Amino acid sequence: MSQHSVVIELTGTEKSFGAVRALAGVDLAVAMHECVGLIGHNGAGKSTLMHVLAGTLTPDKATVAVKGETLKRYGLVAAHRLGIRCVFQELSLCPNLTVAENARILHPALRGFGWRRRAGELIISKLDEIFPDHRIAADAIVGDLPIGKRQMIEIARAFTVTTAPVNLVILDEPTSSLDGHTASQLFAFLRRSVKAGMSCILISHMLREILSTTDRVVVMRDGRVVTAGPTSSFDRNKLVVAMGGAEHHGTQADTPAPLAAAAAASEAPITVRMKPKGQHDGRELLARAGEIVGLAGLAGHGQTDLLLAVFDAGSGRAKKGAVADRIALVAGDRQTDGVFPLWSIAENIGVRSLARFRKGVLLSVEAEDALAARWKERIKIRTPDMRNPILSLSGGNQQKALFARALGSDATTVLMDDPMRGVDIGTKLDVYDLIQEEAQGGRTFLWYTTEMDELRHCDRVYVFRNGSIVAELARHEVSEERVIAASFAEAA
């Protein structure tokens, strides 16, 4: 690409966090009218590189050039002035502020009398453009909204314009909490924006998103770029092989999983019986021992509420429904509901198993370390020391720790609230195998997911609409068309 067409170029980018070398001399250039796909396993250095590009992280070494001119200083202010925005994997909205007030944070020019109204009009007009049926109010408190709507706000805010232009938008796992319908709206908007002159970097573990949306693909592994080229020169298998570490699974993720052996027996005991809060007919959710039950439908239509109701019943905090004891939850919103940020990785994994660590009146640190070490190997958590802080891990590795916490506990029922946010393809395949293995051993899984491929790993699927179950599909009946049809069946 010619120098005049380059929006920004990073050369020789290096960054270390203690003994962990996150970036080892990475080169990256983005041209005008280009959407670049950036992929790699968790801990490959993708998010660190984007923090450098967005100006929110100072590299140990790097050369930054804009349109061929090397910059002596580069940081957040310079990035914003150049029109570089980033939607980070860990959302950066202030939960105690309204939607309009969060828009104002990015636009200090919105001041004086009536700034809230103008900020509200700015963000809502962009939400209308990207997500036409968003149903988000400008005066809504962000912390009261489900994570899917918060992700929509963060995305829309990155594209809003007052005084500074928008030339390059970095999207780090932008669809991790969006359903298929909303994600398709985003990608249609991205294609229009790139055609109009904007540039984009898309980080996603959904390889079909990369293949259908981007112009060029860059693959990272262990802090380095290992291959790059036009998207048209890749297919899913080539991308998986380029990332390394997942090729032995073949195309397992694309094929339906076999029924869990325990679930196949109709006499298996019922472990969960729950009627959704918004259900006005006689339908209720049932799950048997050894069964993997999927929850589907548009995001924010009661799936998470149902899981939380089951968790409260199983934990003895509510009497609604019938739930077997010993229950664990894998949260999708790990920063709010999952990790204990001041604790180590080992402590985060072991917190659900404290009763097993008791040694008299004390807790056995050795037992906690043994559990952590076992799950580090089993689920491949990338860290030199499990006593490191949980926040030293990449987002995907933090999510692995949450899986280890649940699967390493004595819980007989595991609830999963769209848990694959920011998890790489190799880890997903490993976790699918773990879930099947645990279900065959008698564990029950309730699995809310916005990914159609994951629903095919379930024995049965309940589709939700407006807080109610509107359809129940057997595994062989699950298809994108049937789920979407059920999701919109009562839209009127």
C-alpha positions as a Python dict, from the first residue, in 0.01 Angstrom:
ca = {
    (1, 'M'): (0, 0, 0),
    (2, 'S'): (122, 353, -74),
    (3, 'Q'): (223, 581, 211),
    (4, 'H'): (-43, 842, 137),
    (5, 'S'): (-318, 579, 175),
    (6, 'V'): (-199, 459, 518),
    (7, 'V'): (-409, 583, 811),
    (8, 'I'): (-157, 470, 1070),
    (9, 'E'): (145, 239, 1085),
    (10, 'L'): (316, 76, 1384),
    (11, 'T'): (667, -65, 1341),
    (12, 'G'): (873, -274, 1585),
    (13, 'T'): (614, -256, 1863),
    (14, 'E'): (733, -417, 2187),
    (15, 'K'): (563, -440, 2527),
    (16, 'S'): (633, -650, 2836),
    (17, 'F'): (445, -687, 3163),
    (18, 'G'): (706, -813, 3407),
    (19, 'A'): (827, -1148, 3276),
    (20, 'V'): (544, -1171, 3022),
    (21, 'R'): (637, -1041, 2677),
    (22, 'A'): (305, -936, 2526),
    (23, 'L'): (442, -783, 2203),
    (24, 'A'): (770, -886, 2043),
    (25, 'G'): (832, -647, 1754),
    (26, 'V'): (493, -623, 1582),
    (27, 'D'): (443, -433, 1255),
    (28, 'L'): (92, -326, 1156),
    (29, 'A'): (-41, -80, 896),
    (30, 'V'): (-402, 11, 816),
    (31, 'A'): (-505, 181, 492),
    (32, 'M'): (-802, 399, 406),
    (33, 'H'): (-1119, 214, 298),
    (34, 'E'): (-983, -102, 463),
    (35, 'C'): (-1121, -339, 724),
    (36, 'V'): (-842, -546, 881),
    (37, 'G'): (-922, -864, 1071),
    (38, 'L'): (-691, -938, 1365),
    (39, 'I'): (-705, -1290, 1508),
    (40, 'G'): (-509, -1517, 1741),
    (41, 'H'): (-552, -1724, 2054),
    (42, 'N'): (-604, -1566, 2395),
    (43, 'G'): (-282, -1404, 2510),
    (44, 'A'): (-148, -1364, 2155),
    (45, 'G'): (-112, -987, 2210),
    (46, 'K'): (-409, -858, 2008),
    (47, 'S'): (-569, -642, 2277),
    (48, 'T'): (-230, -510, 2394),
    (49, 'L'): (-150, -403, 2038),
    (50, 'M'): (-487, -227, 2011),
    (51, 'H'): (-429, -43, 2340),
    (52, 'V'): (-101, 85, 2194),
    (53, 'L'): (-277, 188, 1873),
    (54, 'A'): (-556, 363, 2068),
    (55, 'G'): (-299, 552, 2276),
    (56, 'T'): (-416, 405, 2607),
    (57, 'L'): (-94, 206, 2662),
    (58, 'T'): (266, 322, 2619),
    (59, 'P'): (483, 63, 2443),
    (60, 'D'): (837, -16, 2553),
    (61, 'K'): (942, 46, 2194),
    (62, 'A'): (757, 145, 1875),
    (63, 'T'): (763, 376, 1576),
    (64, 'V'): (428, 537, 1494),
    (65, 'A'): (369, 698, 1153),
    (66, 'V'): (61, 868, 1013),
    (67, 'K'): (40, 910, 634),
    (68, 'G'): (412, 845, 612),
    (69, 'E'): (512, 1101, 876),
    (70, 'T'): (673, 963, 1194),
    (71, 'L'): (526, 1101, 1517),
    (72, 'K'): (761, 1190, 1803),
    (73, 'R'): (485, 1164, 2064),
    (74, 'Y'): (182, 942, 2053),
    (75, 'G'): (-84, 887, 2316),
    (76, 'L'): (-458, 907, 2385),
    (77, 'V'): (-489, 1278, 2298),
    (78, 'A'): (-302, 1234, 1969),
    (79, 'A'): (-506, 925, 1880),
    (80, 'H'): (-835, 1107, 1944),
    (81, 'R'): (-719, 1409, 1740),
    (82, 'L'): (-632, 1173, 1451),
    (83, 'G'): (-978, 1020, 1467),
    (84, 'I'): (-877, 683, 1613),
    (85, 'R'): (-1140, 526, 1839),
    (86, 'C'): (-1146, 191, 2016),
    (87, 'V'): (-1426, -29, 2147),
    (88, 'F'): (-1242, -238, 2405),
    (89, 'Q'): (-1327, -595, 2497),
    (90, 'E'): (-1380, -486, 2857),
    (91, 'L'): (-1645, -216, 2824),
    (92, 'S'): (-1543, 130, 2945),
    (93, 'L'): (-1883, 290, 3010),
    (94, 'C'): (-1949, 447, 3351),
    (95, 'P'): (-2232, 238, 3499),
    (96, 'N'): (-2359, 512, 3733),
    (97, 'L'): (-2412, 761, 3447),
    (98, 'T'): (-2688, 782, 3187),
    (99, 'V'): (-2645, 691, 2822),
    (100, 'A'): (-2628, 1061, 2731),
    (101, 'E'): (-2374, 1138, 3004),
    (102, 'N'): (-2151, 856, 2881),
    (103, 'A'): (-2162, 1008, 2532),
    (104, 'R'): (-2054, 1343, 2677),
    (105, 'I'): (-1733, 1186, 2820),
    (106, 'L'): (-1602, 1136, 2466),
    (107, 'H'): (-1709, 1483, 2350),
    (108, 'P'): (-1597, 1770, 2577),
    (109, 'A'): (-1730, 2014, 2316),
    (110, 'L'): (-2080, 1930, 2439),
    (111, 'R'): (-2107, 2193, 2712),
    (112, 'G'): (-2330, 2474, 2824),
    (113, 'F'): (-2707, 2487, 2860),
    (114, 'G'): (-2882, 2184, 2712),
    (115, 'W'): (-2573, 1965, 2676),
    (116, 'R'): (-2755, 1656, 2807),
    (117, 'R'): (-3023, 1692, 2539),
    (118, 'R'): (-2761, 1737, 2265),
    (119, 'A'): (-2553, 1443, 2395),
    (120, 'G'): (-2864, 1228, 2408),
    (121, 'E'): (-2961, 1321, 2052),
    (122, 'L'): (-2605, 1245, 1935),
    (123, 'I'): (-2586, 894, 2079),
    (124, 'I'): (-2947, 797, 2004),
    (125, 'S'): (-2917, 907, 1640),
    (126, 'K'): (-2609, 685, 1602),
    (127, 'L'): (-2782, 394, 1775),
    (128, 'D'): (-3075, 441, 1535),
    (129, 'E'): (-2835, 427, 1242),
    (130, 'I'): (-2649, 114, 1354),
    (131, 'F'): (-2914, -75, 1553),
    (132, 'P'): (-3256, 49, 1431),
    (133, 'D'): (-3460, -148, 1688),
    (134, 'H'): (-3233, -87, 1990),
    (135, 'R'): (-3501, 40, 2236),
    (136, 'I'): (-3248, 233, 2446),
    (137, 'A'): (-3339, 564, 2612),
    (138, 'A'): (-3090, 849, 2645),
    (139, 'D'): (-3175, 895, 3015),
    (140, 'A'): (-3135, 525, 3104),
    (141, 'I'): (-2873, 446, 3368),
    (142, 'V'): (-2610, 232, 3195),
    (143, 'G'): (-2559, 2, 3495),
    (144, 'D'): (-2928, -96, 3482),
    (145, 'L'): (-2902, -219, 3121),
    (146, 'P'): (-2814, -575, 3015),
    (147, 'I'): (-2463, -625, 2883),
    (148, 'G'): (-2581, -657, 2523),
    (149, 'K'): (-2731, -307, 2526),
    (150, 'R'): (-2421, -171, 2699),
    (151, 'Q'): (-2212, -315, 2418),
    (152, 'M'): (-2440, -148, 2162),
    (153, 'I'): (-2395, 189, 2337),
    (154, 'E'): (-2016, 151, 2348),
    (155, 'I'): (-2006, 69, 1976),
    (156, 'A'): (-2236, 357, 1879),
    (157, 'R'): (-2041, 604, 2093),
    (158, 'A'): (-1718, 520, 1908),
    (159, 'F'): (-1873, 634, 1579),
    (160, 'T'): (-2020, 963, 1707),
    (161, 'V'): (-1868, 1287, 1577),
    (162, 'T'): (-1856, 1643, 1714),
    (163, 'T'): (-1523, 1826, 1666),
    (164, 'A'): (-1284, 1533, 1602),
    (165, 'P'): (-1338, 1314, 1294),
    (166, 'V'): (-1358, 935, 1296),
    (167, 'N'): (-1099, 781, 1063),
    (168, 'L'): (-1022, 444, 1224),
    (169, 'V'): (-1237, 241, 1464),
    (170, 'I'): (-1092, -59, 1648),
    (171, 'L'): (-1353, -316, 1747),
    (172, 'D'): (-1227, -571, 2001),
    (173, 'E'): (-1478, -860, 2015),
    (174, 'P'): (-1772, -625, 1939),
    (175, 'T'): (-2033, -900, 1907),
    (176, 'S'): (-1940, -1101, 2216),
    (177, 'S'): (-2271, -1008, 2386),
    (178, 'L'): (-2483, -945, 2076),
    (179, 'D'): (-2732, -1187, 1923),
    (180, 'G'): (-2709, -1279, 1556),
    (181, 'H'): (-2970, -1024, 1443),
    (182, 'T'): (-2796, -732, 1617),
    (183, 'A'): (-2452, -847, 1500),
    (184, 'S'): (-2572, -852, 1138),
    (185, 'Q'): (-2689, -492, 1178),
    (186, 'L'): (-2343, -391, 1300),
    (187, 'F'): (-2160, -559, 1013),
    (188, 'A'): (-2392, -404, 755),
    (189, 'F'): (-2310, -63, 906),
    (190, 'L'): (-1936, -142, 904),
    (191, 'R'): (-1942, -231, 536),
    (192, 'R'): (-2120, 96, 454),
    (193, 'S'): (-1875, 297, 667),
    (194, 'V'): (-1563, 140, 512),
    (195, 'K'): (-1703, 196, 164),
    (196, 'A'): (-1758, 563, 256),
    (197, 'G'): (-1391, 607, 354),
    (198, 'M'): (-1354, 493, 715),
    (199, 'S'): (-1104, 226, 822),
    (200, 'C'): (-1162, -49, 1074),
    (201, 'I'): (-975, -316, 1271),
    (202, 'L'): (-1194, -608, 1375),
    (203, 'I'): (-1078, -849, 1645),
    (204, 'S'): (-1302, -1152, 1670),
    (205, 'H'): (-1286, -1518, 1762),
    (206, 'M'): (-1589, -1570, 1535),
    (207, 'L'): (-1399, -1668, 1223),
    (208, 'R'): (-1706, -1636, 1001),
    (209, 'E'): (-1724, -1267, 1100),
    (210, 'I'): (-1363, -1218, 993),
    (211, 'L'): (-1413, -1400, 662),
    (212, 'S'): (-1737, -1221, 572),
    (213, 'T'): (-1646, -866, 680),
    (214, 'T'): (-1273, -792, 643),
    (215, 'D'): (-1050, -712, 346),
    (216, 'R'): (-722, -833, 499),
    (217, 'V'): (-636, -1071, 783),
    (218, 'V'): (-346, -1046, 1029),
    (219, 'V'): (-277, -1351, 1249),
    (220, 'M'): (-87, -1315, 1578),
    (221, 'R'): (72, -1577, 1799),
    (222, 'D'): (284, -1526, 2113),
    (223, 'G'): (319, -1151, 2063),
    (224, 'R'): (419, -1171, 1695),
    (225, 'V'): (250, -1150, 1355),
    (226, 'V'): (285, -1497, 1203),
    (227, 'T'): (98, -1445, 877),
    (228, 'A'): (-106, -1184, 693),
    (229, 'G'): (-280, -1150, 358),
    (230, 'P'): (-604, -1077, 174),
    (231, 'T'): (-908, -1234, 338),
    (232, 'S'): (-995, -1401, 8),
    (233, 'S'): (-682, -1616, 41),
    (234, 'F'): (-804, -1775, 366),
    (235, 'D'): (-1082, -2008, 472),
    (236, 'R'): (-1177, -2119, 822),
    (237, 'N'): (-937, -2414, 829),
    (238, 'K'): (-642, -2206, 707),
    (239, 'L'): (-709, -1947, 980),
    (240, 'V'): (-728, -2215, 1249),
    (241, 'V'): (-400, -2370, 1133),
    (242, 'A'): (-233, -2027, 1115),
    (243, 'M'): (-329, -1953, 1475),
    (244, 'G'): (-189, -2291, 1584),
    (245, 'G'): (-304, -2521, 1862),
    (246, 'A'): (-657, -2597, 1742),
    (247, 'E'): (-602, -2784, 1418),
    (248, 'H'): (-636, -3123, 1583),
    (249, 'H'): (-1006, -3054, 1637),
    (250, 'G'): (-1077, -3032, 1267),
    (251, 'T'): (-1427, -2901, 1207),
    (252, 'Q'): (-1573, -3032, 1528),
    (253, 'A'): (-1723, -2694, 1617),
    (254, 'D'): (-1941, -2703, 1306),
    (255, 'T'): (-2097, -3043, 1370),
    (256, 'P'): (-2376, -3123, 1617),
    (257, 'A'): (-2262, -3282, 1939),
    (258, 'P'): (-2391, -3626, 2029),
    (259, 'L'): (-2656, -3651, 2297),
    (260, 'A'): (-2510, -3687, 2642),
    (261, 'A'): (-2550, -4046, 2754),
    (262, 'A'): (-2721, -3962, 3082),
    (263, 'A'): (-2966, -3727, 2910),
    (264, 'A'): (-3070, -3996, 2666),
    (265, 'A'): (-3235, -4188, 2949),
    (266, 'S'): (-3585, -4046, 3005),
    (267, 'E'): (-3577, -4169, 3364),
    (268, 'A'): (-3292, -3935, 3458),
    (269, 'P'): (-3401, -3723, 3756),
    (270, 'I'): (-3513, -3364, 3702),
    (271, 'T'): (-3256, -3125, 3847),
    (272, 'V'): (-3412, -2793, 3744),
    (273, 'R'): (-3778, -2696, 3712),
    (274, 'M'): (-3838, -2323, 3668),
    (275, 'K'): (-4112, -2104, 3524),
    (276, 'P'): (-3979, -1779, 3372),
    (277, 'K'): (-4095, -1461, 3541),
    (278, 'G'): (-4278, -1336, 3232),
    (279, 'Q'): (-4446, -1671, 3152),
    (280, 'H'): (-4827, -1645, 3152),
    (281, 'D'): (-4907, -1992, 3020),
    (282, 'G'): (-4820, -2331, 3166),
    (283, 'R'): (-4475, -2362, 3008),
    (284, 'E'): (-4176, -2413, 3232),
    (285, 'L'): (-3811, -2499, 3184),
    (286, 'L'): (-3707, -2853, 3273),
    (287, 'A'): (-3357, -2997, 3284),
    (288, 'R'): (-3253, -3350, 3376),
    (289, 'A'): (-2930, -3486, 3517),
    (290, 'G'): (-2669, -3514, 3243),
    (291, 'E'): (-2857, -3289, 3005),
    (292, 'I'): (-2725, -2981, 2821),
    (293, 'V'): (-3013, -2737, 2784),
    (294, 'G'): (-2971, -2429, 2565),
    (295, 'L'): (-3140, -2090, 2609),
    (296, 'A'): (-3173, -1892, 2286),
    (297, 'G'): (-3344, -1589, 2136),
    (298, 'L'): (-3263, -1221, 2099),
    (299, 'A'): (-3034, -1084, 2370),
    (300, 'G'): (-3202, -932, 2675),
    (301, 'H'): (-3527, -1129, 2649),
    (302, 'G'): (-3513, -1304, 2985),
    (303, 'Q'): (-3245, -1571, 2943),
    (304, 'T'): (-3008, -1422, 3201),
    (305, 'D'): (-3299, -1347, 3436),
    (306, 'L'): (-3396, -1714, 3421),
    (307, 'L'): (-3041, -1827, 3500),
    (308, 'L'): (-3021, -1589, 3795),
    (309, 'A'): (-3357, -1715, 3924),
    (310, 'V'): (-3227, -2073, 3903),
    (311, 'F'): (-2906, -1968, 4080),
    (312, 'D'): (-3100, -1798, 4362),
    (313, 'A'): (-3323, -2103, 4403),
    (314, 'G'): (-3028, -2340, 4404),
    (315, 'S'): (-2842, -2121, 4654),
    (316, 'G'): (-3139, -2110, 4891),
    (317, 'R'): (-3205, -1738, 4840),
    (318, 'A'): (-3543, -1797, 4673),
    (319, 'K'): (-3808, -2067, 4693),
    (320, 'K'): (-3940, -2027, 4338),
    (321, 'G'): (-3897, -2336, 4124),
    (322, 'A'): (-3734, -2668, 4206),
    (323, 'V'): (-3357, -2679, 4179),
    (324, 'A'): (-3111, -2944, 4295),
    (325, 'D'): (-2844, -2823, 4535),
    (326, 'R'): (-2479, -2752, 4457),
    (327, 'I'): (-2503, -2500, 4176),
    (328, 'A'): (-2236, -2291, 4000),
    (329, 'L'): (-2250, -1999, 3756),
    (330, 'V'): (-2013, -1903, 3475),
    (331, 'A'): (-2081, -1532, 3422),
    (332, 'G'): (-2056, -1374, 3079),
    (333, 'D'): (-1998, -1024, 3219),
    (334, 'R'): (-1681, -1126, 3397),
    (335, 'Q'): (-1579, -780, 3518),
    (336, 'T'): (-1912, -714, 3692),
    (337, 'D'): (-2025, -1062, 3794),
    (338, 'G'): (-1725, -1292, 3757),
    (339, 'V'): (-1372, -1212, 3872),
    (340, 'F'): (-1255, -1086, 4210),
    (341, 'P'): (-1011, -824, 4077),
    (342, 'L'): (-791, -800, 4387),
    (343, 'W'): (-739, -1176, 4415),
    (344, 'S'): (-494, -1409, 4245),
    (345, 'I'): (-584, -1650, 3966),
    (346, 'A'): (-568, -1944, 4207),
    (347, 'E'): (-795, -1768, 4459),
    (348, 'N'): (-1047, -1685, 4188),
    (349, 'I'): (-1060, -2049, 4079),
    (350, 'G'): (-1079, -2188, 4432),
    (351, 'V'): (-1343, -1958, 4581),
    (352, 'R'): (-1629, -2196, 4488),
    (353, 'S'): (-1445, -2489, 4655),
    (354, 'L'): (-1344, -2341, 4992),
    (355, 'A'): (-1521, -2613, 5190),
    (356, 'R'): (-1289, -2871, 5033),
    (357, 'F'): (-981, -2671, 5134),
    (358, 'R'): (-1060, -2672, 5506),
    (359, 'K'): (-782, -2799, 5727),
    (360, 'G'): (-915, -2768, 6078),
    (361, 'V'): (-1014, -2403, 6123),
    (362, 'L'): (-783, -2290, 5841),
    (363, 'L'): (-778, -2327, 5465),
    (364, 'S'): (-512, -2535, 5291),
    (365, 'V'): (-316, -2318, 5048),
    (366, 'E'): (-161, -2636, 4909),
    (367, 'A'): (-505, -2774, 4817),
    (368, 'E'): (-598, -2445, 4651),
    (369, 'D'): (-274, -2444, 4452),
    (370, 'A'): (-326, -2806, 4348),
    (371, 'L'): (-676, -2729, 4213),
    (372, 'A'): (-545, -2424, 4028),
    (373, 'A'): (-251, -2617, 3879),
    (374, 'R'): (-479, -2898, 3762),
    (375, 'W'): (-712, -2659, 3582),
    (376, 'K'): (-428, -2450, 3442),
    (377, 'E'): (-323, -2758, 3246),
    (378, 'R'): (-671, -2886, 3170),
    (379, 'I'): (-810, -2560, 3031),
    (380, 'K'): (-473, -2412, 2924),
    (381, 'I'): (-461, -2087, 3122),
    (382, 'R'): (-166, -1885, 2989),
    (383, 'T'): (32, -1752, 3286),
    (384, 'P'): (376, -1821, 3437),
    (385, 'D'): (234, -1823, 3792),
    (386, 'M'): (-119, -1898, 3915),
    (387, 'R'): (-51, -1666, 4211),
    (388, 'N'): (-38, -1370, 3973),
    (389, 'P'): (-332, -1126, 3994),
    (390, 'I'): (-636, -1232, 3792),
    (391, 'L'): (-620, -903, 3600),
    (392, 'S'): (-274, -997, 3468),
    (393, 'L'): (-455, -1238, 3234),
    (394, 'S'): (-605, -1153, 2897),
    (395, 'G'): (-984, -1134, 2887),
    (396, 'G'): (-1017, -1481, 2737),
    (397, 'N'): (-788, -1635, 2999),
    (398, 'Q'): (-991, -1466, 3274),
    (399, 'Q'): (-1295, -1640, 3127),
    (400, 'K'): (-1108, -1972, 3136),
    (401, 'A'): (-1054, -1915, 3510),
    (402, 'L'): (-1429, -1874, 3557),
    (403, 'F'): (-1489, -2205, 3377),
    (404, 'A'): (-1225, -2367, 3599),
    (405, 'R'): (-1401, -2229, 3909),
    (406, 'A'): (-1734, -2386, 3810),
    (407, 'L'): (-1613, -2714, 3660),
    (408, 'G'): (-1358, -2766, 3937),
    (409, 'S'): (-1626, -2733, 4206),
    (410, 'D'): (-1869, -2993, 4339),
    (411, 'A'): (-2168, -2831, 4166),
    (412, 'T'): (-2414, -3076, 4010),
    (413, 'T'): (-2574, -2803, 3796),
    (414, 'V'): (-2368, -2547, 3603),
    (415, 'L'): (-2528, -2231, 3465),
    (416, 'M'): (-2352, -2057, 3177),
    (417, 'D'): (-2453, -1699, 3089),
    (418, 'D'): (-2319, -1654, 2733),
    (419, 'P'): (-1978, -1750, 2873),
    (420, 'M'): (-1761, -1751, 2561),
    (421, 'R'): (-1700, -1374, 2548),
    (422, 'G'): (-1349, -1318, 2415),
    (423, 'V'): (-1256, -1688, 2416),
    (424, 'D'): (-1047, -1813, 2124),
    (425, 'I'): (-1157, -2091, 1889),
    (426, 'G'): (-914, -2347, 2031),
    (427, 'T'): (-1032, -2293, 2388),
    (428, 'K'): (-1395, -2304, 2277),
    (429, 'L'): (-1343, -2646, 2123),
    (430, 'D'): (-1169, -2768, 2438),
    (431, 'V'): (-1453, -2635, 2656),
    (432, 'Y'): (-1716, -2798, 2435),
    (433, 'D'): (-1538, -3129, 2492),
    (434, 'L'): (-1526, -3064, 2867),
    (435, 'I'): (-1898, -2986, 2881),
    (436, 'Q'): (-1983, -3306, 2693),
    (437, 'E'): (-1755, -3508, 2919),
    (438, 'E'): (-1904, -3358, 3236),
    (439, 'A'): (-2261, -3407, 3110),
    (440, 'Q'): (-2190, -3773, 3039),
    (441, 'G'): (-2079, -3795, 3402),
    (442, 'G'): (-2422, -3670, 3517),
    (443, 'R'): (-2379, -3292, 3543),
    (444, 'T'): (-2659, -3068, 3421),
    (445, 'F'): (-2585, -2758, 3212),
    (446, 'L'): (-2810, -2460, 3140),
    (447, 'W'): (-2639, -2269, 2862),
    (448, 'Y'): (-2748, -1928, 2738),
    (449, 'T'): (-2561, -1842, 2420),
    (450, 'T'): (-2589, -1593, 2135),
    (451, 'E'): (-2384, -1824, 1909),
    (452, 'M'): (-2585, -2054, 1684),
    (453, 'D'): (-2299, -2307, 1658),
    (454, 'E'): (-2308, -2355, 2036),
    (455, 'L'): (-2680, -2433, 2039),
    (456, 'R'): (-2601, -2742, 1830),
    (457, 'H'): (-2410, -2882, 2127),
    (458, 'C'): (-2730, -2882, 2337),
    (459, 'D'): (-2974, -3168, 2384),
    (460, 'R'): (-3272, -2929, 2383),
    (461, 'V'): (-3313, -2554, 2329),
    (462, 'Y'): (-3568, -2313, 2476),
    (463, 'V'): (-3625, -1994, 2274),
    (464, 'F'): (-3714, -1680, 2473),
    (465, 'R'): (-3913, -1373, 2375),
    (466, 'N'): (-4011, -1089, 2614),
    (467, 'G'): (-3924, -1291, 2923),
    (468, 'S'): (-4117, -1601, 2818),
    (469, 'I'): (-4043, -1935, 2657),
    (470, 'V'): (-4198, -1927, 2309),
    (471, 'A'): (-4053, -2249, 2164),
    (472, 'E'): (-3880, -2571, 2266),
    (473, 'L'): (-3660, -2739, 2006),
    (474, 'A'): (-3500, -3081, 2012),
    (475, 'R'): (-3136, -3093, 1905),
    (476, 'H'): (-3218, -3213, 1553),
    (477, 'E'): (-3470, -2927, 1515),
    (478, 'V'): (-3225, -2648, 1598),
    (479, 'S'): (-3149, -2417, 1307),
    (480, 'E'): (-3088, -2046, 1269),
    (481, 'E'): (-3411, -2007, 1075),
    (482, 'R'): (-3625, -2174, 1344),
    (483, 'V'): (-3464, -1982, 1629),
    (484, 'I'): (-3508, -1648, 1449),
    (485, 'A'): (-3866, -1731, 1354),
    (486, 'A'): (-3950, -1812, 1715),
    (487, 'S'): (-3767, -1502, 1839),
    (488, 'F'): (-3983, -1274, 1626),
    (489, 'A'): (-4305, -1476, 1641),
    (490, 'E'): (-4465, -1249, 1899),
    (491, 'A'): (-4287, -926, 1805),
    (492, 'A'): (-4617, -750, 1744),
}
